[in-house]
Structure formats: C-alpha cells, structure tokens
Coordinates of C-alpha atoms in Angstrom, one line a residue:
X245 CA -59.7 -1.8 2.9
X246 CA -59.7 -1.1 -1.1
X247 CA -57.3 1.9 -0.7
X248 CA -55.0 -0.4 1.5
X249 CA -54.8 -3.0 -1.3
X250 CA -54.1 -0.3 -3.8
X251 CA -51.2 1.2 -1.8
X252 CA -50.0 -2.5 -1.2
X253 CA -50.1 -3.1 -4.9
X254 CA -48.3 0.2 -5.9
X255 CA -45.5 -0.8 -3.5
X256 CA -45.3 -4.2 -5.2
X257 CA -45.2 -2.5 -8.5
X258 CA -42.5 0.0 -7.5
X259 CA -40.4 -2.9 -6.2
X260 CA -40.8 -4.8 -9.4
X261 CA -39.9 -1.5 -11.5
X262 CA -36.6 -1.2 -9.5
X263 CA -35.8 -4.8 -9.7
X264 CA -36.4 -4.6 -13.6
X265 CA -34.2 -1.3 -13.6
X266 CA -31.4 -2.9 -11.8
X267 CA -31.6 -6.0 -14.0
X268 CA -31.5 -3.8 -17.3
X269 CA -28.4 -1.8 -15.7
X270 CA -26.7 -5.1 -15.2
X271 CA -27.2 -6.2 -18.8
X272 CA -26.1 -2.9 -20.0
X273 CA -22.8 -3.1 -17.9
X274 CA -22.2 -6.6 -19.1
X275 CA -22.9 -5.6 -22.8
X276 CA -20.3 -2.7 -22.3
X277 CA -17.9 -5.1 -21.0
X278 CA -18.4 -7.2 -23.9
X279 CA -17.8 -4.3 -26.3
X280 CA -14.6 -5.7 -28.0
X281 CA -16.5 -8.9 -28.8
X282 CA -19.1 -7.0 -30.4
X283 CA -16.7 -4.9 -32.2
X284 CA -14.9 -8.0 -33.5
X285 CA -18.3 -9.3 -34.7
X286 CA -19.1 -6.2 -36.7
X287 CA -15.8 -5.6 -38.1
X288 CA -13.7 -2.6 -38.3
X289 CA -15.9 -0.8 -40.9
X290 CA -19.2 -1.2 -39.0
X291 CA -17.5 -0.6 -35.7
X292 CA -16.3 2.9 -37.1
X293 CA -19.6 3.8 -39.0
X294 CA -22.2 2.2 -36.6
X295 CA -21.1 1.3 -33.1
X296 CA -19.1 4.4 -32.4
X297 CA -21.7 6.9 -33.4
X298 CA -24.2 4.8 -31.5
X299 CA -22.0 5.0 -28.2
X300 CA -21.5 8.8 -28.7
X301 CA -25.2 9.4 -29.1
X302 CA -26.4 7.3 -26.3
X303 CA -23.6 8.3 -23.7
X304 CA -26.0 9.2 -20.9
X305 CA -26.3 6.2 -18.7
X306 CA -25.3 4.9 -15.3
X307 CA -21.9 5.9 -14.0
X308 CA -20.8 2.3 -13.6
X309 CA -21.7 1.7 -17.3
X310 CA -19.9 4.9 -18.4
X311 CA -16.8 4.0 -16.5
X312 CA -16.5 0.6 -18.2
X313 CA -17.0 2.2 -21.5
X314 CA -14.3 4.8 -21.1
X315 CA -12.0 1.8 -20.0
X316 CA -12.8 -0.2 -22.9
X317 CA -12.5 2.5 -25.6
X318 CA -8.8 3.1 -24.6
X319 CA -8.0 -0.4 -26.0
X320 CA -10.0 -0.1 -29.1
X321 CA -7.3 1.0 -31.6
X322 CA -7.1 -2.3 -33.6
X323 CA -10.8 -2.7 -33.5
X324 CA -11.3 0.5 -35.5
X325 CA -8.7 -0.5 -38.0
X326 CA -5.4 0.6 -36.2
X327 CA -3.6 3.8 -35.7
X328 CA -4.9 5.1 -39.1
X329 CA -8.4 5.5 -37.8
X330 CA -7.7 6.1 -33.9
X331 CA -9.2 9.4 -34.3
X332 CA -12.5 7.8 -34.6
X333 CA -12.4 7.0 -30.8
X334 CA -12.2 10.6 -29.9
X335 CA -15.9 11.6 -30.1
X336 CA -17.2 9.3 -27.4
X337 CA -14.1 9.8 -25.3
X338 CA -14.5 13.5 -25.4
X339 CA -18.2 13.3 -24.4
X340 CA -17.2 11.0 -21.5
X341 CA -14.5 13.5 -20.4
X342 CA -17.3 16.1 -19.6
X343 CA -19.6 14.1 -17.6
X344 CA -20.2 14.9 -13.9
X345 CA -18.9 11.7 -12.1
X346 CA -15.0 12.3 -11.5
X347 CA -14.1 8.7 -12.0
X348 CA -15.7 8.4 -15.2
X349 CA -13.7 11.6 -16.5
X350 CA -10.5 10.4 -15.0
X351 CA -10.8 7.1 -16.9
X352 CA -11.8 8.9 -20.1
X353 CA -8.8 11.1 -19.7
X354 CA -6.6 8.0 -19.1
X355 CA -7.8 6.5 -22.4
X356 CA -7.3 9.6 -24.3
X357 CA -3.9 9.9 -23.1
X358 CA -3.3 6.3 -24.1
X359 CA -4.6 6.6 -27.6
X360 CA -2.9 10.0 -28.1
X361 CA 0.4 8.2 -28.5
X362 CA -1.1 6.0 -31.2
X363 CA -2.0 9.3 -33.5
X364 CA 0.5 10.4 -36.0
X365 CA 1.9 13.9 -35.6
X366 CA -0.5 15.0 -38.4
X367 CA -3.6 13.5 -36.9
X368 CA -2.5 14.6 -33.5
X369 CA -2.8 18.3 -34.8
X370 CA -5.9 17.7 -37.0
X371 CA -8.0 15.6 -34.6
X372 CA -6.6 15.4 -30.9
X373 CA -5.3 18.9 -30.4
X374 CA -8.6 20.5 -31.4
X375 CA -10.4 18.1 -29.0
X376 CA -8.1 19.3 -26.1
X377 CA -9.0 23.1 -27.0
X378 CA -12.6 22.4 -27.0
X379 CA -12.4 20.8 -23.5
X380 CA -10.3 23.7 -22.3
X381 CA -12.7 26.1 -23.5
X382 CA -15.9 24.2 -22.4
X383 CA -18.6 26.0 -20.6
X384 CA -18.9 23.5 -17.8
X385 CA -15.8 23.1 -15.3
X386 CA -15.9 19.4 -16.1
X387 CA -14.5 19.5 -19.5
X388 CA -11.9 22.2 -18.3
X389 CA -10.6 19.9 -15.6
X390 CA -10.3 17.0 -18.0
X391 CA -8.3 19.2 -20.6
X392 CA -5.8 19.9 -17.8
X393 CA -4.4 16.2 -18.1
X394 CA -4.1 16.1 -21.8
X395 CA -1.9 19.1 -22.7
X396 CA 1.4 17.3 -21.7
X397 CA 0.8 14.3 -24.0
X398 CA 0.3 16.3 -27.1
X399 CA 2.6 19.3 -26.6
X400 CA 6.0 17.5 -27.5
X401 CA 4.6 16.2 -31.0
X402 CA 3.1 19.4 -32.4
X403 CA 4.3 22.4 -34.4
X404 CA 5.6 25.7 -32.5
X405 CA 2.5 27.5 -33.2
X406 CA 0.2 24.9 -31.9
X407 CA 2.7 24.7 -28.6
X408 CA 2.0 28.4 -28.3
X409 CA -1.7 27.9 -28.2
X410 CA -1.4 25.0 -25.8
X411 CA 0.6 27.0 -23.4
X412 CA -1.8 30.0 -23.6
X413 CA -4.8 27.5 -22.8
X414 CA -2.9 26.2 -19.7
X415 CA -2.2 29.6 -18.5
X416 CA -6.0 30.4 -18.8
X417 CA -6.9 27.3 -16.8
X418 CA -4.6 28.0 -14.0
X419 CA -6.3 31.3 -13.4
X420 CA -9.8 29.9 -13.9
X421 CA -12.8 31.2 -11.8
X422 CA -13.5 27.6 -10.7
X423 CA -11.3 26.2 -7.9
X424 CA -11.8 22.6 -9.1
X425 CA -10.1 23.8 -12.6
X426 CA -7.2 25.5 -10.8
X427 CA -6.8 22.4 -8.7
X428 CA -6.7 20.1 -11.8
X429 CA -4.2 22.6 -13.4
X430 CA -2.1 22.7 -10.3
X431 CA -2.0 18.8 -10.2
X432 CA -0.6 18.8 -13.6
X433 CA 1.8 21.6 -13.6
X434 CA 4.9 19.5 -12.8
X435 CA 4.0 17.1 -15.5
X436 CA 3.7 19.7 -18.2
X437 CA 6.8 21.4 -17.1
X438 CA 8.6 18.4 -17.9
X439 CA 7.6 18.5 -21.6
X440 CA 8.4 22.4 -22.0
X441 CA 11.4 23.9 -23.3
X442 CA 13.5 25.2 -20.5
X443 CA 12.9 29.0 -21.6
X444 CA 9.4 28.5 -21.3
X445 CA 9.7 26.9 -18.0
X446 CA 11.3 30.0 -16.6
X447 CA 9.1 32.4 -18.6
X448 CA 5.7 30.6 -18.1
X449 CA 5.8 27.9 -15.4
X450 CA 7.5 29.7 -12.8
X451 CA 4.9 32.6 -12.8
X452 CA 2.0 30.0 -12.8
X453 CA 3.7 28.2 -10.0
X454 CA 4.0 31.3 -8.0
X455 CA 0.2 32.1 -8.7
X456 CA -1.0 28.6 -7.8
X457 CA 1.1 28.6 -4.6
X458 CA -0.7 31.8 -3.7
X459 CA -4.1 30.7 -4.5
X460 CA -6.7 31.6 -2.0
X461 CA -7.9 27.9 -1.8
X462 CA -5.4 25.7 0.2
X463 CA -6.3 22.7 -1.9
X464 CA -4.7 24.3 -4.8
X465 CA -1.6 25.6 -2.8
X466 CA -0.9 22.2 -1.6
X467 CA -0.9 20.7 -5.3
X468 CA 1.6 23.5 -6.3
X469 CA 3.9 22.0 -3.5
X470 CA 4.0 18.7 -5.6
X471 CA 4.7 20.6 -8.8
X472 CA 7.7 22.3 -7.1
X473 CA 9.7 19.0 -7.1
X474 CA 9.4 18.6 -10.8
X475 CA 10.2 22.2 -11.6
X476 CA 13.1 22.4 -9.3
X477 CA 14.6 19.2 -10.8
X478 CA 14.4 21.1 -14.3
X479 CA 16.1 24.2 -13.5
X480 CA 19.8 24.9 -13.3
X481 CA 21.2 25.4 -9.8
X482 CA 21.8 28.8 -10.2
X483 CA 18.2 29.7 -11.0
X484 CA 16.7 27.8 -8.0
X485 CA 17.4 30.4 -5.3
X486 CA 15.7 33.2 -7.2
X487 CA 12.9 31.3 -9.2
X488 CA 11.7 28.5 -6.6
X489 CA 12.9 29.1 -3.2
X490 CA 11.1 32.1 -2.3
X491 CA 7.8 30.3 -3.0
X492 CA 8.9 27.2 -1.2
X493 CA 9.7 29.0 2.0
X494 CA 6.4 30.7 1.9
X495 CA 4.7 27.1 1.5
X496 CA 6.7 25.8 4.4
X497 CA 5.2 28.5 6.6
X498 CA 1.7 28.6 4.9
X499 CA -1.2 29.4 7.3
X500 CA -2.9 26.1 6.3
X501 CA -1.6 22.9 8.0
X502 CA -2.5 20.9 4.8
X503 CA 0.0 22.7 2.9
X504 CA 2.6 22.4 5.4
X505 CA 1.8 18.8 5.7
X506 CA 2.5 18.6 1.8
X507 CA 5.7 20.2 2.1
X508 CA 6.7 17.7 5.1
X509 CA 5.5 14.8 3.1
X510 CA 7.5 15.8 -0.1
X511 CA 10.8 17.1 1.8
X512 CA 13.0 14.3 0.8
X513 CA 12.2 14.8 -2.8
X514 CA 12.5 18.5 -2.6
X515 CA 15.9 18.1 -0.7
X516 CA 17.2 16.0 -3.8
X517 CA 15.7 18.5 -6.2
X518 CA 17.4 21.5 -4.8
X519 CA 20.6 20.2 -4.0
X520 CA 23.2 20.3 -0.9
X521 CA 23.9 24.0 -0.6
X522 CA 20.2 25.1 -0.6
X523 CA 19.6 22.2 1.7
X524 CA 22.1 23.4 4.3
X525 CA 21.0 27.0 3.9
X526 CA 17.2 26.8 3.6
X527 CA 15.8 23.4 4.1
X528 CA 17.5 22.6 7.5
X529 CA 15.8 25.5 9.1
X530 CA 12.6 24.7 7.5
X531 CA 12.7 21.0 8.4
X532 CA 13.2 22.1 12.1
X533 CA 10.1 24.2 11.9
X534 CA 8.2 21.4 10.6
X535 CA 9.3 19.1 13.3
X536 CA 8.0 21.7 15.7
X537 CA 4.8 22.6 14.1
X538 CA 2.0 23.1 16.0
X539 CA -0.2 20.5 14.1
X540 CA 0.3 17.0 15.0
X541 CA -0.3 15.8 11.3
X542 CA 2.5 18.2 10.1
X543 CA 4.9 16.8 13.0
X544 CA 3.9 13.4 12.2
X545 CA 4.8 13.6 8.3
X546 CA 8.0 15.4 9.2
X547 CA 9.0 12.9 11.5
X548 CA 8.6 10.0 9.2
X549 CA 11.2 12.0 6.9
X550 CA 14.0 12.2 9.5
X551 CA 16.1 9.4 8.5
X552 CA 15.6 10.0 4.7
X553 CA 16.6 13.8 5.2
X554 CA 19.7 12.9 7.2
X555 CA 20.9 10.2 4.8
X556 CA 20.7 13.0 2.0
X557 CA 22.5 15.7 3.7
X558 CA 25.8 16.3 2.3
X559 CA 28.3 13.9 3.6
X560 CA 31.0 16.5 4.9
X561 CA 28.5 18.2 7.0
X562 CA 25.9 15.4 7.8
X563 CA 27.1 14.7 11.3
X564 CA 27.3 18.4 12.3
X565 CA 24.0 19.4 11.0
X566 CA 22.3 16.4 12.7
X567 CA 23.8 16.8 16.1
X568 CA 23.5 20.7 16.0
X569 CA 20.1 21.1 14.5
X570 CA 18.1 18.0 14.2
X571 CA 18.8 15.9 17.4
X572 CA 17.4 18.4 19.6
X573 CA 14.1 18.1 17.8
X574 CA 14.1 14.5 17.8
X575 CA 14.5 14.6 21.6
X576 CA 11.4 16.7 22.0
X577 CA 9.4 14.4 19.7
X578 CA 10.3 11.4 21.8
X579 CA 7.8 12.9 24.4
X580 CA 5.1 14.5 22.0
X581 CA 1.7 14.7 23.0
X582 CA 0.5 12.8 20.0
X583 CA 0.9 9.1 19.7
X584 CA 0.8 9.3 16.1
X585 CA 3.8 11.5 16.0
X586 CA 5.8 9.2 18.5
X587 CA 4.8 6.3 16.3
X588 CA 6.0 7.9 13.1
X589 CA 9.5 8.8 14.8
X590 CA 9.7 5.3 16.2
X591 CA 9.5 3.8 12.8
X592 CA 12.7 5.7 11.6
X593 CA 14.6 6.8 14.6
X594 CA 16.6 3.5 14.8
X595 CA 18.1 4.2 11.4
X596 CA 19.9 7.3 12.6
X597 CA 22.4 4.9 14.5
X598 CA 23.8 3.7 11.0
X599 CA 24.3 7.3 10.2
X600 CA 25.7 8.7 13.4
X601 CA 28.1 5.7 14.3
X602 CA 28.6 3.9 17.4
X603 CA 29.8 6.6 20.0
X604 CA 26.9 9.0 19.1
X605 CA 24.5 6.4 19.3
X606 CA 25.6 5.0 22.7
X607 CA 25.7 8.6 24.1
X608 CA 22.6 10.4 22.2
X609 CA 20.3 7.8 20.8
X610 CA 20.3 4.9 23.1
X611 CA 18.4 7.0 25.8
X612 CA 15.9 7.9 23.5
X613 CA 15.3 4.2 22.2
X614 CA 14.9 3.2 25.8
X615 CA 12.6 5.8 26.5
X616 CA 10.5 4.8 23.5
X617 CA 10.6 0.9 24.5
X618 CA 8.8 2.2 27.8
X619 CA 6.3 4.4 25.9
X620 CA 2.6 3.8 26.9
X621 CA 1.5 3.2 23.2
X622 CA 2.0 -0.3 21.8
X623 CA 2.5 0.9 18.3
X624 CA 5.6 3.1 19.5
X625 CA 7.1 0.0 21.3
X626 CA 6.4 -2.1 18.2
X627 CA 7.9 0.0 15.8
X628 CA 11.3 0.3 17.9
X629 CA 11.4 -3.4 18.2
X630 CA 10.6 -3.8 14.5
X631 CA 13.8 -1.9 13.4
X632 CA 16.2 -3.3 16.1
X633 CA 18.4 -4.7 13.2
X634 CA 19.7 -1.3 12.6
X635 CA 21.1 -1.0 16.2
X636 CA 22.2 -4.4 16.2
X637 CA 24.7 -3.4 13.2
X638 CA 26.1 -0.5 15.1
X639 CA 26.2 -1.3 18.8
X640 CA 24.9 -4.9 19.3
X641 CA 21.5 -5.5 20.9
X642 CA 22.9 -6.3 24.3
X643 CA 22.6 -2.8 25.4
X644 CA 19.0 -2.7 24.9
X645 CA 18.2 -6.2 26.2
X646 CA 17.3 -5.1 29.9
X647 CA 14.7 -2.6 28.5
X648 CA 13.7 -4.8 25.5
X649 CA 12.4 -7.7 27.6
X650 CA 9.8 -5.9 29.6
X651 CA 8.7 -4.1 26.3
X652 CA 8.3 -7.5 24.6
X653 CA 6.6 -9.2 27.4
X654 CA 4.0 -6.2 27.6
X655 CA 3.4 -6.4 23.8
X656 CA 3.1 -10.2 23.9
X657 CA 0.4 -9.9 26.4
X658 CA -1.3 -6.8 25.1
X659 CA -5.3 -6.8 25.2
X660 CA -5.4 -6.2 21.5
X661 CA -4.7 -9.3 19.4
X662 CA -3.2 -7.4 16.4
X663 CA -0.4 -6.0 18.7
X664 CA 0.2 -9.7 19.7
X665 CA 0.2 -10.7 16.2
X666 CA 2.9 -8.1 15.2
X667 CA 5.2 -9.0 17.9
X668 CA 5.1 -12.6 16.9
X669 CA 6.2 -11.8 13.5
X670 CA 9.2 -10.0 14.8
X671 CA 10.1 -13.1 17.1
X672 CA 12.6 -14.9 14.8
X673 CA 14.3 -11.4 13.9
X674 CA 14.9 -10.9 17.7
X675 CA 15.9 -14.6 18.4
X676 CA 18.5 -14.3 15.6
X677 CA 19.9 -11.1 17.2
X678 CA 19.7 -11.9 20.9
X679 CA 20.9 -15.4 20.7
X680 CA 19.8 -18.9 21.5
X681 CA 20.8 -18.6 25.1
X682 CA 18.9 -15.4 25.6
X683 CA 15.9 -16.7 23.8
X684 CA 15.6 -20.0 25.9
X685 CA 15.9 -18.0 29.1
X686 CA 13.7 -15.1 28.5
X687 CA 11.4 -15.7 25.6
X688 CA 10.9 -19.4 24.9
X689 CA 7.7 -19.4 27.5
X690 CA 6.3 -16.6 25.5
X691 CA 6.4 -18.5 22.4
X692 CA 4.8 -21.6 24.0
X693 CA 2.0 -19.4 25.4
X694 CA 0.9 -17.9 22.3
X695 CA 0.2 -21.7 21.1
X696 CA -2.8 -21.7 23.4
X697 CA -3.9 -18.1 22.7
X698 CA -7.8 -17.7 22.5
X699 CA -7.4 -16.0 19.0
X700 CA -6.9 -18.6 16.1
X701 CA -4.8 -16.1 14.1
X702 CA -2.3 -15.8 17.2
X703 CA -2.1 -19.8 17.4
X704 CA -1.6 -19.9 13.6
X705 CA 1.2 -17.3 13.6
X706 CA 2.8 -19.0 16.7
X707 CA 2.8 -22.1 14.9
X708 CA 4.8 -20.5 11.8
X709 CA 6.8 -18.7 14.4
X710 CA 8.1 -22.1 15.8
X711 CA 9.0 -23.3 12.0
X712 CA 11.1 -20.1 11.6
X713 CA 12.9 -20.6 15.1
X714 CA 13.8 -24.3 14.1
X715 CA 15.3 -23.0 10.8
X716 CA 17.4 -20.4 12.7
X717 CA 18.5 -22.6 15.7
X718 CA 18.4 -26.2 14.3
X719 CA 16.7 -29.5 14.5
X720 CA 18.7 -30.3 17.7
X721 CA 17.6 -27.3 19.7
X722 CA 14.0 -28.2 18.4
X723 CA 14.2 -31.7 19.8
X724 CA 15.4 -30.7 23.2
X725 CA 13.6 -27.3 23.7
X726 CA 10.3 -27.0 21.5
X727 CA 9.1 -30.6 20.4
X728 CA 8.7 -32.1 23.9
X729 CA 6.4 -28.9 24.9
X730 CA 4.5 -29.2 21.6
X731 CA 3.8 -32.9 21.9
X732 CA 2.6 -32.6 25.5
X733 CA -0.4 -30.4 24.3
X734 CA -1.7 -33.5 22.8
X735 CA -3.2 -34.5 26.0
X736 CA -4.8 -31.0 26.6
X737 CA -8.3 -31.2 27.7
X738 CA -9.2 -28.3 25.1
X739 CA -9.5 -29.7 21.6
X740 CA -8.5 -26.7 20.1
X741 CA -5.1 -27.0 21.8
X742 CA -4.9 -30.6 20.7
X743 CA -5.4 -29.4 17.0
X744 CA -2.7 -26.9 17.6
X745 CA -0.3 -29.6 18.3
X746 CA -1.1 -31.1 14.8
X747 CA -0.7 -27.7 13.3
X748 CA 2.7 -27.4 14.8
X749 CA 3.7 -30.9 13.6
X750 CA 2.6 -30.1 10.2
X751 CA 5.1 -27.1 10.1
X752 CA 8.0 -28.6 12.3
X753 CA 8.4 -32.1 10.4
X754 CA 10.2 -30.7 7.3
X755 CA 12.6 -28.5 9.5
X756 CA 13.2 -31.3 12.2
X757 CA 13.8 -34.0 9.4
X758 CA 12.9 -37.7 9.3
X759 CA 14.5 -38.9 12.3
X760 CA 12.7 -36.6 14.8
X761 CA 9.2 -36.9 13.0
X762 CA 9.4 -40.6 12.8
X763 CA 10.5 -41.3 16.3
X764 CA 8.8 -38.6 18.3
X765 CA 6.0 -36.6 16.3
X766 CA 4.5 -39.7 14.3
X767 CA 3.5 -41.8 17.4
X768 CA 1.5 -38.7 18.9
X769 CA -0.4 -38.2 15.6
X770 CA -1.1 -41.8 15.5
X771 CA -2.6 -41.9 19.0
X772 CA -4.6 -38.9 18.1
X773 CA -6.5 -40.8 15.6
X774 CA -8.6 -42.2 18.4
X775 CA -9.7 -38.8 19.7
X776 CA -13.1 -38.2 20.5
X777 CA -13.6 -35.1 18.6
X778 CA -14.1 -35.4 14.8
X779 CA -12.3 -32.1 14.0
X780 CA -9.3 -33.5 15.7
X781 CA -9.5 -36.9 13.9
X782 CA -9.8 -35.4 10.4
X783 CA -6.8 -33.0 11.1
X784 CA -4.9 -36.2 12.1
X785 CA -5.8 -37.4 8.3
X786 CA -4.4 -34.1 7.1
X787 CA -1.4 -34.3 9.3
X788 CA -0.5 -37.6 7.9
X789 CA -0.8 -36.4 4.4
X790 CA 1.5 -33.5 5.3
X791 CA 4.2 -35.3 7.0
X792 CA 4.1 -38.5 4.7
X793 CA 6.9 -37.3 2.4
X794 CA 9.2 -36.8 5.3
X795 CA 8.6 -40.4 6.4
X796 CA 10.3 -43.5 5.1
X797 CA 8.2 -45.9 3.1
X798 CA 8.3 -48.6 6.1
X799 CA 6.6 -46.3 8.3
X800 CA 4.1 -45.3 5.7
X801 CA 3.0 -48.8 5.0
X802 CA 3.2 -50.4 8.6
X803 CA 2.2 -47.4 10.7
X804 CA 0.6 -44.7 8.7
X805 CA -1.6 -46.7 6.2
X806 CA -3.5 -48.9 9.0
X807 CA -4.6 -45.8 10.7
X808 CA -5.7 -44.0 7.5
X809 CA -7.6 -47.0 6.4
X810 CA -9.5 -46.9 9.8
X811 CA -10.4 -43.4 9.4
X812 CA -11.5 -43.9 6.0
X813 CA -14.4 -46.0 7.5
X814 CA -15.2 -43.3 10.3
X815 CA -18.7 -42.4 11.1
X816 CA -18.0 -38.7 10.4
X817 CA -18.1 -37.7 6.8
X818 CA -15.2 -35.1 6.9
X819 CA -12.9 -37.6 8.6
X820 CA -13.7 -40.2 5.9
X821 CA -13.1 -37.7 3.2
X822 CA -9.7 -36.5 4.4
X823 CA -8.6 -40.0 5.0
X824 CA -9.4 -41.0 1.7
X825 CA -7.7 -38.1 0.1
X826 CA -4.5 -38.7 2.2
X827 CA -4.4 -42.4 1.1
X828 CA -4.8 -41.0 -2.7
X829 CA -2.1 -38.4 -2.4
X830 CA 0.3 -40.6 -0.4
X831 CA -0.4 -43.5 -2.9
X832 CA -1.2 -46.0 -0.2
X833 CA -4.3 -47.6 -1.9

C-alpha cells in the first residue's frame, strides 16, 4: 500500500515538473518575443555589450524559442546603434545557423541575409564574409547547409580576391560528402549564378550544374532542374545548345520520376528561358514524352502546363505544332487511367480553344470537351464547367448545352457536398452564358432545390447565388421567377427552411429594390415574427435590421417599429437582444 502511494506521488510530481517546464518555456518564449522592448530599455550600448553576448552564450533552448530569437534579431539593427554596429548581431545568428532544427537555421539565414544589406562593403569583408567562410567549412553539415544561402548576398559587394574565395567555397559545397549539403547548394545554384559575372557562369556554374544534375541522389538532381531556369536565362542563345541542353535532355528522361516531375512542373519557365528555336527542336518532343510518361504524377504535372506551353510556342508555327504533336497526346489523356491526370487536363483544355480558333475547336476539341463532361469523376466535369467562358468566346456555349445539362444536374445532386458547393459557385457564370430562357427552363429548379439542402453551407451558397442571378437578370425577372418561390418557403414545416426564406430576403432586398421589398417581402417577414421557434423570431429581428435601409420611413414607423417593439419584450433572451439591437441601429427608439 505504501509502495502504491509512493508510485502515485511520483506520478503527481512528474506531472507537476512537466507543467512547470512548460510554464517556464512559455515564459522564455514570451521574453524572446519582447526582446525589442528589453533592448530599448537597456539602450544600444548595453544591448551590444550585455544582451547580445548573453543571448549568444545561452543559445541552447527549445526550438520554438530559438525560432523566435532568430526572427527578432533580423530586425535589431537600430536597437544596436544602426548599420555601423550591425556586425554585433552576427555571433548569435551564426550560432543559430548551426542548430539541428531546420526551421531555426532557415530563419537565422533569412535574418543574416537581411542584415547583410545593412553592412558597408568594408564591414561585409571584415565581419560578414568570414562568418560565411566559417559556416562553409564547419564540421557539422548544419552549418554548411546554412552557408549555401549566404554566398549570393555578399558576392556582389566584395573585392575580386574575396569573390574567388567565395566561388571556391561554393564549388566545394556542391561536391560535399553529405547529400543535405549538396541539396542546399543545388537549391541556391540559380540564385548564385545570377550574381556572378557571365564568364564565371560559363566556366564555374555550368560544370557545377552538370555535376549536380548527375548526382546519385534524385533529391539533388531535381533541384538542379530549378537552377536550369535561372542559368538558361543568363546565357546567350548561341551557348544554350552546348552548355545547357544536354543536361536538360538528360533530366527530362531521368530514371527518377521525381526529376521528370520537376522538369514537367518547370516546363513553361524552361521554354521561355531557352527561346523559340530550341523549343521547336528539343522541347516539343520532350513535352510529348512527359505527357506520355509512365508515372501519373508526371503526366498530371505536364497536363497542367499544356495551355501555357501552347501559348508560348512561336506564333508562326504554333497551330501546326499543336495539331501535329500535342493534340494526339491530349486525346490520349482524356481517357487516362488516373483521375488526377484527367482533372489536371480538364482545368486547362478549354483554354486551347482560344489558341486554335473556331474551326479547329469545333472539329477537334469539342468531342474532347463532351467526353470530359460525361467523365465519371466529378472533379473532371467540374473543371470543364468552370472554364466554359473560354469556349463561349470562340464557338458559343450552345453547342455544349445538350451535354452540359446532364453534367450540371449530376454535379448538383452529387453525394459530396463540396462538389455541390462548387457547382453553385459557377451557376451565375453559366446563367450569363446560357441566357435567361435556358436558365429558367433547365436550371431554375436546381437553384431552388439547393435552398432546402440538408447542408447549411449549401443553403448559404444558394442564397448568395440567387442574389448574383438577380443582379444579372434584373429585378423584374426576380419578381416573376424567384421571389414567389422564396416567399412560399415561409410556410414550410421545417424551421430551417423558414429561416432560409429570411436569409434570401436579406440578400435579395437591395438587388430587388424598395418597391418589391416593401410590397412582397416585408409582409412575409412581419408575419414570421409570430413563429413558434425562437431562432426564426430572432432572425426576423435581424432581417428587419438588414432590410430597414431599403424601406421608406413610413413603412419603418408604421409596420417595422411595432413588430420590433413586440419582439423586444419576447420571453427568449436572444430574440429580445436582436430586436433591441435592430431598434437601436434603425434609430426607431
């Protein structure tokens, strides 16, 4: 029994200790977040001589505290006496740039990059550049990865001798034994290339790029692809074929799908960087291969780029290239086995109609649009519908209307409420393109059905949808078509549907104007003030407050005020509150 009590006491003490530690950590975090206040209180002299050394010596702490410290120090220049003394911030940030936690190191590097701009050229060589060298030659990979992000900010402002040393350090890190360091170097290769002189880009960067693009680790090779965009944009056109294209061709056919994915993802940027001639000769076949890749992720990334790629083709040969090389791949992707690929294609395929023109759209693209409108995947159908405006500009939407309607109905009744929500959001766009007659005949019933959906988000979106439709088709259309149906829901046995009537009136009153609101909507709202459900009654008060500005002063005084005064004495506290609030806002007291 005694042992049991001891164990129980030990558990309690352990919990107390954990609680105290958590409390202390919270205090430390709050202190770090208020570091600027502490520095202001100490003054610039004591901040430099006491606070910063203290922070440097006690750098080992919880990651959350260190992250906050790294961020704070980036904004400390004026608190240590201005740019003249900004180098005082380097020791604590150097320590933070070597810690194990990646987010802390990244934030420390971000702050170092920021304060580097506040160093004079002399201070940069005396204080900042030695820090970069120390990090680059550190024993732990953590410091070497941090160094990679600092070369580009100091290189442009140092002497040629120091520049040569910086280039040598970067070369060394690009061939580091640790993959994490090579990854960091590859991720900063393009950025570093941008600040180098062109001769060094050709002599140094290209060899590093080639080596990193052939690295044994695919995580390094894929980052080299990103650098390719920057490097290609720096080189003259005549050098691209010999210096960049062999490596890029290799990356587009890499054995790792992740590298091929990165090529597909960056394809439009690569296309702009290499120019029209290389695009025609090299990138078109490469793009075809990516669209036919064995991995769905690669095909999906390439499919997303189809429209952009086609837009950027040389104008004189654009249509020929698309019809000869790209369209056949697009036709295959329409019936791809992966729904992600089909969905990616559906999000851009409609844009091809503006590039290819009316005749080609009708003959070649229209069958593909119709096929995707019948696809079993809701996201595919939704993506087609969301981009209908592209086709409407070229061939008009009527040619799609027969296939469009079944697709819209299916999406409107989809079991997933998010799919239903998405189609509601596109309804005003569809209504504008299909016209009021088609809408009234085919889609009006759908819009009204959404008002009684069992999901609140759908009912709310349907209410907003009605307001946009009224703005598009006008108050007269609303009075004849929408308002009678909305007001009819005020007698629905389900109180949620009765509340939807009030929400609709709130949205429609301004669009419909004073006459319709006063003659048709206001009597219904006033009648609902006698509803048995308190939620309905307090929403009546809120509705009267909302539509009050639309009504004339006579209606407010003779009809609205008596009802609100009655609701202000209701037995339900919420009803009383909202009624009193409405009286105050409408100045009816």
